[in-house]
mmCIF file of C-alpha atoms and ligand atoms in Angstrom:
data_model
loop_
_atom_site.group_PDB
_atom_site.id
_atom_site.type_symbol
_atom_site.label_atom_id
_atom_site.label_comp_id
_atom_site.label_asym_id
_atom_site.label_seq_id
_atom_site.Cartn_x
_atom_site.Cartn_y
_atom_site.Cartn_z
ATOM 1 C CA MET A 1 -15.201 -7.411 -127.130
ATOM 2 C CA TYR A 2 -12.780 -7.003 -124.283
ATOM 3 C CA THR A 3 -10.914 -4.054 -122.792
ATOM 4 C CA ARG A 4 -7.158 -4.221 -122.556
ATOM 5 C CA ILE A 5 -6.182 -2.753 -119.182
ATOM 6 C CA ASP A 6 -3.432 -0.226 -119.839
ATOM 7 C CA GLY A 7 -1.006 -0.300 -116.907
ATOM 8 C CA LYS A 8 1.006 2.565 -118.323
ATOM 9 C CA GLU A 9 -2.034 4.807 -118.483
ATOM 10 C CA VAL A 10 -3.128 3.987 -114.914
ATOM 11 C CA SER A 11 0.436 4.365 -113.715
ATOM 12 C CA ALA A 12 0.798 7.805 -115.337
ATOM 13 C CA SER A 13 -2.428 8.952 -113.712
ATOM 14 C CA VAL A 14 -1.315 7.777 -110.241
ATOM 15 C CA ARG A 15 2.163 9.277 -110.716
ATOM 16 C CA ASN A 16 0.629 12.665 -111.572
ATOM 17 C CA ALA A 17 -1.316 12.598 -108.311
ATOM 18 C CA ILE A 18 1.855 11.569 -106.424
ATOM 19 C CA THR A 19 3.867 14.399 -108.013
ATOM 20 C CA GLU A 20 1.316 16.967 -106.842
ATOM 21 C CA LYS A 21 1.517 15.671 -103.285
ATOM 22 C CA VAL A 22 5.325 15.582 -103.408
ATOM 23 C CA ASN A 23 5.241 19.254 -104.396
ATOM 24 C CA ASP A 24 3.005 20.013 -101.399
ATOM 25 C CA LEU A 25 5.491 18.296 -99.097
ATOM 26 C CA LYS A 26 8.432 20.105 -100.677
ATOM 27 C CA ALA A 27 6.654 23.411 -100.001
ATOM 28 C CA LYS A 28 6.685 22.357 -96.331
ATOM 29 C CA GLY A 29 10.415 21.653 -96.525
ATOM 30 C CA VAL A 30 10.383 17.866 -96.874
ATOM 31 C CA THR A 31 11.461 15.977 -99.989
ATOM 32 C CA PRO A 32 10.448 12.298 -99.871
ATOM 33 C CA GLY A 33 13.534 10.108 -100.176
ATOM 34 C CA LEU A 34 13.917 6.431 -101.106
ATOM 35 C CA ALA A 35 17.071 4.414 -100.353
ATOM 36 C CA VAL A 36 17.520 1.532 -102.768
ATOM 37 C CA ILE A 37 20.002 -1.213 -101.908
ATOM 38 C CA ILE A 38 21.219 -3.633 -104.557
ATOM 39 C CA VAL A 39 23.669 -6.426 -103.767
ATOM 40 C CA GLY A 40 25.568 -8.131 -106.588
ATOM 41 C CA ASN A 41 25.177 -7.954 -110.343
ATOM 42 C CA ASP A 42 21.846 -9.535 -111.260
ATOM 43 C CA PRO A 43 20.927 -7.848 -114.576
ATOM 44 C CA ALA A 44 17.141 -7.972 -114.008
ATOM 45 C CA SER A 45 17.577 -6.412 -110.540
ATOM 46 C CA ARG A 46 19.718 -3.673 -112.102
ATOM 47 C CA VAL A 47 16.884 -2.807 -114.531
ATOM 48 C CA TYR A 48 14.317 -2.714 -111.684
ATOM 49 C CA VAL A 49 16.549 -0.526 -109.522
ATOM 50 C CA ASN A 50 17.162 1.892 -112.398
ATOM 51 C CA ASN A 51 13.409 2.121 -112.998
ATOM 52 C CA LYS A 52 12.794 2.788 -109.296
ATOM 53 C CA LYS A 53 15.336 5.637 -109.392
ATOM 54 C CA LYS A 54 13.744 7.041 -112.560
ATOM 55 C CA GLY A 55 10.332 6.920 -110.893
ATOM 56 C CA CYS A 56 11.700 8.958 -107.967
ATOM 57 C CA GLU A 57 13.134 11.553 -110.344
ATOM 58 C CA GLN A 58 9.922 11.740 -112.336
ATOM 59 C CA THR A 59 7.806 12.434 -109.243
ATOM 60 C CA GLY A 60 10.302 14.842 -107.653
ATOM 61 C CA MET A 61 11.562 12.525 -104.909
ATOM 62 C CA ASN A 62 15.152 11.896 -103.866
ATOM 63 C CA SER A 63 16.660 8.481 -104.438
ATOM 64 C CA PHE A 64 19.807 7.187 -102.763
ATOM 65 C CA GLU A 65 21.408 4.138 -104.326
ATOM 66 C CA TYR A 66 23.631 1.732 -102.399
ATOM 67 C CA ALA A 67 25.193 -0.738 -104.838
ATOM 68 C CA LEU A 68 27.081 -3.340 -102.813
ATOM 69 C CA PRO A 69 29.402 -6.062 -104.087
ATOM 70 C CA GLU A 70 28.273 -9.699 -104.382
ATOM 71 C CA GLU A 71 30.473 -10.723 -101.421
ATOM 72 C CA THR A 72 28.751 -8.341 -98.958
ATOM 73 C CA THR A 73 27.971 -10.132 -95.681
ATOM 74 C CA THR A 74 24.632 -10.212 -93.865
ATOM 75 C CA GLU A 75 26.235 -8.183 -91.066
ATOM 76 C CA GLU A 76 27.482 -5.482 -93.447
ATOM 77 C CA LEU A 77 24.087 -5.194 -95.081
ATOM 78 C CA ILE A 78 22.366 -5.016 -91.708
ATOM 79 C CA SER A 79 24.655 -2.272 -90.498
ATOM 80 C CA LEU A 80 23.907 -0.198 -93.632
ATOM 81 C CA ILE A 81 20.158 -0.642 -93.035
ATOM 82 C CA GLU A 82 20.519 0.328 -89.373
ATOM 83 C CA LYS A 83 22.292 3.515 -90.475
ATOM 84 C CA LEU A 84 19.545 4.296 -93.015
ATOM 85 C CA ASN A 85 16.851 3.612 -90.395
ATOM 86 C CA GLY A 86 18.226 6.607 -88.500
ATOM 87 C CA GLU A 87 18.578 9.021 -91.424
ATOM 88 C CA LYS A 88 16.067 11.858 -91.565
ATOM 89 C CA ASP A 89 16.201 12.336 -95.353
ATOM 90 C CA VAL A 90 15.491 8.655 -95.991
ATOM 91 C CA HIS A 91 11.754 7.931 -95.690
ATOM 92 C CA GLY A 92 11.691 4.610 -97.505
ATOM 93 C CA ILE A 93 14.230 1.762 -97.633
ATOM 94 C CA LEU A 94 14.164 -1.194 -99.953
ATOM 95 C CA CYS A 95 16.583 -3.998 -100.518
ATOM 96 C CA GLN A 96 16.188 -5.366 -104.033
ATOM 97 C CA LEU A 97 15.498 -9.119 -104.045
ATOM 98 C CA PRO A 98 16.861 -11.649 -104.639
ATOM 99 C CA VAL A 99 19.971 -11.082 -102.513
ATOM 100 C CA PRO A 100 22.939 -13.467 -103.001
ATOM 101 C CA LYS A 101 22.378 -16.905 -101.430
ATOM 102 C CA HIS A 102 24.879 -16.455 -98.581
ATOM 103 C CA ILE A 103 22.876 -13.512 -97.204
ATOM 104 C CA ASP A 104 20.155 -14.151 -94.594
ATOM 105 C CA GLU A 105 17.273 -12.485 -96.433
ATOM 106 C CA GLU A 106 14.772 -12.776 -93.591
ATOM 107 C CA LYS A 107 17.154 -11.164 -91.106
ATOM 108 C CA VAL A 108 17.856 -8.339 -93.567
ATOM 109 C CA LEU A 109 14.196 -7.610 -94.298
ATOM 110 C CA ASN A 110 13.361 -7.708 -90.592
ATOM 111 C CA THR A 111 16.008 -5.036 -89.928
ATOM 112 C CA ILE A 112 14.272 -2.426 -92.098
ATOM 113 C CA SER A 113 12.294 -0.142 -89.774
ATOM 114 C CA PRO A 114 8.576 -0.896 -90.257
ATOM 115 C CA ASP A 115 8.079 2.876 -90.647
ATOM 116 C CA LYS A 116 10.383 2.899 -93.694
ATOM 117 C CA ASP A 117 9.456 -0.508 -95.127
ATOM 118 C CA VAL A 118 7.906 0.706 -98.396
ATOM 119 C CA ASP A 119 7.872 -2.838 -99.849
ATOM 120 C CA ALA A 120 5.661 -3.913 -96.906
ATOM 121 C CA PHE A 121 7.774 -7.055 -96.435
ATOM 122 C CA HIS A 122 8.419 -6.651 -92.668
ATOM 123 C CA PRO A 123 6.293 -9.001 -90.518
ATOM 124 C CA VAL A 124 4.775 -5.996 -88.733
ATOM 125 C CA ASN A 125 3.529 -4.609 -92.038
ATOM 126 C CA CYS A 126 2.404 -8.054 -93.262
ATOM 127 C CA GLY A 127 0.382 -8.292 -90.050
ATOM 128 C CA LYS A 128 -1.152 -4.883 -90.658
ATOM 129 C CA VAL A 129 -2.180 -5.970 -94.156
ATOM 130 C CA MET A 130 -3.959 -8.922 -92.491
ATOM 131 C CA THR A 131 -5.951 -6.592 -90.230
ATOM 132 C CA GLY A 132 -6.707 -4.217 -93.113
ATOM 133 C CA ASP A 133 -5.326 -1.207 -91.234
ATOM 134 C CA TYR A 134 -2.018 -0.331 -92.859
ATOM 135 C CA THR A 135 0.141 2.533 -94.156
ATOM 136 C CA PHE A 136 2.110 0.524 -96.710
ATOM 137 C CA ALA A 137 0.163 -1.579 -99.184
ATOM 138 C CA PRO A 138 2.079 -4.464 -100.787
ATOM 139 C CA CYS A 139 3.062 -2.960 -104.146
ATOM 140 C CA THR A 140 2.050 -5.537 -106.756
ATOM 141 C CA PRO A 141 -1.357 -6.376 -105.230
ATOM 142 C CA ALA A 142 -2.036 -2.676 -104.566
ATOM 143 C CA GLY A 143 -1.248 -1.936 -108.206
ATOM 144 C CA MET A 144 -3.887 -4.431 -109.293
ATOM 145 C CA VAL A 145 -6.515 -2.952 -106.971
ATOM 146 C CA GLU A 146 -5.668 0.503 -108.355
ATOM 147 C CA MET A 147 -6.231 -0.766 -111.910
ATOM 148 C CA LEU A 148 -9.623 -2.246 -110.997
ATOM 149 C CA LYS A 149 -10.634 1.110 -109.485
ATOM 150 C CA TYR A 150 -9.406 3.105 -112.492
ATOM 151 C CA TYR A 151 -11.603 1.037 -114.817
ATOM 152 C CA ASN A 152 -14.551 1.103 -112.365
ATOM 153 C CA ILE A 153 -14.594 -2.690 -112.257
ATOM 154 C CA PRO A 154 -16.890 -3.861 -109.435
ATOM 155 C CA VAL A 155 -15.194 -6.041 -106.820
ATOM 156 C CA ALA A 156 -17.593 -6.228 -103.841
ATOM 157 C CA GLY A 157 -19.391 -9.559 -103.762
ATOM 158 C CA LYS A 158 -17.427 -10.904 -106.732
ATOM 159 C CA HIS A 159 -15.480 -14.142 -106.659
ATOM 160 C CA CYS A 160 -11.763 -13.453 -106.964
ATOM 161 C CA VAL A 161 -9.638 -16.536 -107.624
ATOM 162 C CA ILE A 162 -5.900 -16.109 -107.140
ATOM 163 C CA ILE A 163 -3.472 -18.678 -108.551
ATOM 164 C CA GLY A 164 -0.307 -18.430 -106.444
ATOM 165 C CA ARG A 165 0.314 -18.156 -102.701
ATOM 166 C CA SER A 166 3.567 -16.189 -102.481
ATOM 167 C CA ASN A 167 4.187 -13.770 -99.627
ATOM 168 C CA ILE A 168 4.735 -10.946 -102.119
ATOM 169 C CA VAL A 169 1.703 -11.408 -104.376
ATOM 170 C CA GLY A 170 -0.791 -14.232 -103.758
ATOM 171 C CA LYS A 171 -1.300 -13.955 -99.996
ATOM 172 C CA PRO A 172 -1.390 -10.144 -99.764
ATOM 173 C CA MET A 173 -3.662 -9.945 -102.854
ATOM 174 C CA ALA A 174 -6.123 -12.173 -101.008
ATOM 175 C CA MET A 175 -6.111 -9.696 -98.102
ATOM 176 C CA LEU A 176 -6.589 -6.616 -100.314
ATOM 177 C CA MET A 177 -9.452 -8.249 -102.213
ATOM 178 C CA LEU A 178 -11.123 -9.220 -98.921
ATOM 179 C CA LYS A 179 -10.815 -5.588 -97.846
ATOM 180 C CA GLU A 180 -12.638 -4.696 -101.078
ATOM 181 C CA ASN A 181 -15.368 -7.183 -100.065
ATOM 182 C CA ALA A 182 -14.625 -9.812 -102.692
ATOM 183 C CA THR A 183 -15.100 -13.507 -101.997
ATOM 184 C CA VAL A 184 -11.588 -14.927 -102.289
ATOM 185 C CA THR A 185 -10.163 -18.311 -103.221
ATOM 186 C CA VAL A 186 -6.414 -18.924 -103.237
ATOM 187 C CA CYS A 187 -5.167 -21.768 -105.454
ATOM 188 C CA HIS A 188 -1.619 -23.105 -105.737
ATOM 189 C CA SER A 189 0.528 -25.900 -107.110
ATOM 190 C CA ARG A 190 -1.187 -28.532 -104.937
ATOM 191 C CA THR A 191 -4.743 -27.458 -105.757
ATOM 192 C CA GLU A 192 -6.875 -30.247 -107.181
ATOM 193 C CA ASN A 193 -9.256 -29.590 -110.094
ATOM 194 C CA LEU A 194 -7.731 -26.156 -110.649
ATOM 195 C CA ALA A 195 -9.658 -25.342 -113.851
ATOM 196 C CA GLU A 196 -12.988 -26.069 -112.138
ATOM 197 C CA ILE A 197 -12.183 -23.423 -109.558
ATOM 198 C CA THR A 198 -10.681 -20.821 -111.884
ATOM 199 C CA LYS A 199 -13.748 -21.136 -114.149
ATOM 200 C CA GLN A 200 -15.828 -19.785 -111.248
ATOM 201 C CA ALA A 201 -13.771 -16.588 -111.068
ATOM 202 C CA ASP A 202 -15.271 -13.199 -111.832
ATOM 203 C CA ILE A 203 -11.761 -11.851 -111.266
ATOM 204 C CA LEU A 204 -8.862 -14.210 -111.974
ATOM 205 C CA VAL A 205 -5.351 -13.327 -110.798
ATOM 206 C CA ALA A 206 -2.494 -15.349 -112.287
ATOM 207 C CA ALA A 207 0.679 -15.237 -110.193
ATOM 208 C CA VAL A 208 2.204 -18.593 -110.998
ATOM 209 C CA GLY A 209 5.517 -17.847 -112.714
ATOM 210 C CA ARG A 210 4.841 -20.209 -115.620
ATOM 211 C CA PRO A 211 4.400 -18.872 -119.160
ATOM 212 C CA LYS A 212 0.904 -19.188 -120.686
ATOM 213 C CA PHE A 213 -0.243 -21.335 -117.724
ATOM 214 C CA VAL A 214 -3.818 -20.003 -117.848
ATOM 215 C CA THR A 215 -5.590 -21.305 -120.936
ATOM 216 C CA ALA A 216 -9.029 -20.493 -122.378
ATOM 217 C CA ASP A 217 -10.723 -23.523 -120.796
ATOM 218 C CA MET A 218 -9.818 -22.170 -117.337
ATOM 219 C CA VAL A 219 -11.620 -18.844 -117.797
ATOM 220 C CA LYS A 220 -15.312 -17.972 -117.420
ATOM 221 C CA ASP A 221 -16.974 -15.860 -120.123
ATOM 222 C CA GLY A 222 -16.779 -12.194 -119.145
ATOM 223 C CA ALA A 223 -14.143 -12.656 -116.449
ATOM 224 C CA VAL A 224 -11.590 -9.989 -115.526
ATOM 225 C CA VAL A 225 -8.083 -11.450 -115.881
ATOM 226 C CA LEU A 226 -5.047 -9.926 -114.172
ATOM 227 C CA ASP A 227 -1.668 -11.356 -115.156
ATOM 228 C CA VAL A 228 1.236 -10.904 -112.741
ATOM 229 C CA GLY A 229 3.647 -13.146 -114.685
ATOM 230 C CA ILE A 230 6.797 -11.829 -116.307
ATOM 231 C CA ASN A 231 8.457 -14.761 -118.081
ATOM 232 C CA ARG A 232 11.324 -14.394 -120.519
ATOM 233 C CA MET A 233 10.840 -16.644 -123.570
ATOM 234 C CA GLU A 234 13.604 -18.258 -125.625
ATOM 235 C CA ASP A 235 13.164 -15.606 -128.315
ATOM 236 C CA GLY A 236 13.828 -12.929 -125.665
ATOM 237 C CA LYS A 237 10.216 -11.705 -125.588
ATOM 238 C CA LEU A 238 8.289 -11.266 -122.348
ATOM 239 C CA CYS A 239 5.266 -13.435 -121.747
ATOM 240 C CA GLY A 240 2.714 -13.541 -118.942
ATOM 241 C CA ASP A 241 1.224 -16.454 -116.978
ATOM 242 C CA VAL A 242 -1.874 -16.164 -119.181
ATOM 243 C CA ASP A 243 -2.107 -17.323 -122.785
ATOM 244 C CA PHE A 244 -3.301 -13.845 -123.812
ATOM 245 C CA ASP A 245 -4.230 -14.561 -127.438
ATOM 246 C CA ALA A 246 -6.262 -17.639 -126.511
ATOM 247 C CA VAL A 247 -7.946 -16.095 -123.452
ATOM 248 C CA CYS A 248 -8.599 -12.432 -124.329
ATOM 249 C CA GLU A 249 -11.831 -12.913 -126.299
ATOM 250 C CA LYS A 250 -13.450 -14.668 -123.322
ATOM 251 C CA THR A 251 -12.709 -11.808 -120.932
ATOM 252 C CA SER A 252 -14.322 -8.449 -120.228
ATOM 253 C CA TYR A 253 -11.011 -6.931 -119.098
ATOM 254 C CA ILE A 254 -7.491 -8.326 -119.296
ATOM 255 C CA THR A 255 -3.976 -7.047 -118.559
ATOM 256 C CA PRO A 256 -1.310 -7.554 -121.226
ATOM 257 C CA VAL A 257 2.323 -8.505 -120.542
ATOM 258 C CA PRO A 258 4.251 -6.286 -120.826
ATOM 259 C CA GLY A 259 2.315 -3.102 -120.125
ATOM 260 C CA GLY A 260 -0.180 -4.403 -117.577
ATOM 261 C CA VAL A 261 0.494 -5.107 -113.897
ATOM 262 C CA GLY A 262 4.273 -4.509 -114.243
ATOM 263 C CA PRO A 263 4.222 -0.718 -114.660
ATOM 264 C CA MET A 264 1.999 -0.364 -111.574
ATOM 265 C CA THR A 265 4.342 -1.979 -109.054
ATOM 266 C CA ILE A 266 6.978 0.767 -108.976
ATOM 267 C CA THR A 267 4.247 3.402 -108.962
ATOM 268 C CA MET A 268 2.816 1.887 -105.786
ATOM 269 C CA LEU A 269 6.307 1.862 -104.276
ATOM 270 C CA LEU A 270 6.469 5.611 -104.955
ATOM 271 C CA LYS A 271 3.049 6.007 -103.346
ATOM 272 C CA ASN A 272 4.338 4.199 -100.240
ATOM 273 C CA THR A 273 7.445 6.396 -100.140
ATOM 274 C CA LEU A 274 5.218 9.476 -100.254
ATOM 275 C CA ALA A 275 3.095 7.992 -97.432
ATOM 276 C CA ALA A 276 6.238 7.357 -95.356
ATOM 277 C CA ALA A 277 7.308 10.983 -95.780
ATOM 278 C CA GLU A 278 3.810 12.295 -94.954
ATOM 279 C CA ASN A 279 3.838 10.141 -91.807
ATOM 280 C CA THR A 280 6.832 12.054 -90.434
ATOM 281 C CA PHE A 281 4.625 15.126 -89.807
HETATM 282 N N1 GUN B 1 12.341 -8.196 -106.538
HETATM 283 C C1 GUN B 1 11.265 -8.470 -107.333
HETATM 284 N N2 GUN B 1 10.198 -7.751 -106.951
HETATM 285 C C2 GUN B 1 10.587 -7.005 -105.906
HETATM 286 C C3 GUN B 1 9.905 -6.055 -105.082
HETATM 287 O O1 GUN B 1 8.723 -5.748 -105.236
HETATM 288 N N3 GUN B 1 10.672 -5.496 -104.101
HETATM 289 C C4 GUN B 1 11.970 -5.819 -103.910
HETATM 290 N N4 GUN B 1 12.617 -5.228 -102.904
HETATM 291 N N5 GUN B 1 12.616 -6.698 -104.642
HETATM 292 C C5 GUN B 1 11.927 -7.283 -105.634
#
């Protein structure tokens, strides 16, 4: 018997706590505000941005959308961010990724003031995540830690194996799990004997970007499996990086896709926006 980790339930619980704190801030005359920049017409990005705005509404925060045309230049985008850096009502700024290819993404992300960088993508905030002393937790990894806490899943001393070394998920997840006193292994596309390593995991994090990549033979009996993948199949359905039906019976806890890690990410962004607003006092 395994437990299906319900990301919507955890997310609702965290959002309730955020809403209460937003109300406290409003009573002091400050409404947390998130500026969301979207460049171009990527349909998936549009859905994410709409959900971020909805999340702000739901928790009582302000959201400010800046929808820019595909042909926006790096300089134009930077000058918008510089303006937002100076605006009192804007506590958090995010630029939805990916940006069009002609835009210098690194330069853009580095322009966001570290104090308003609610995605925690700025090198200053990445560095703080490394030291374990940070205001803004990287959203997707932080969402997973929140889920483990909600289900009282022990982490200290456990072996957490992460498949994927991206700057947004794999690397920061390693840092957050170290902070929780896990023993951490990071695997990636060049890892040899991958299944031998993943089979040692008490907590297995799949952040590969390949549908049903994690199969039953890669999972230890009783493991906790967290699936970061969101892959669109030919039939239009969403599918994770884990072969859920084949793996679930071996696990103690597992996240489904959809309805697992996904719903947590925007909630953690809202939590960071609240933290940014609280930091202005
Ligand atoms: N695109 C996909 N995920 C994210 C995210 O977490 N933040 C931003 N800004 N863009 C994304």
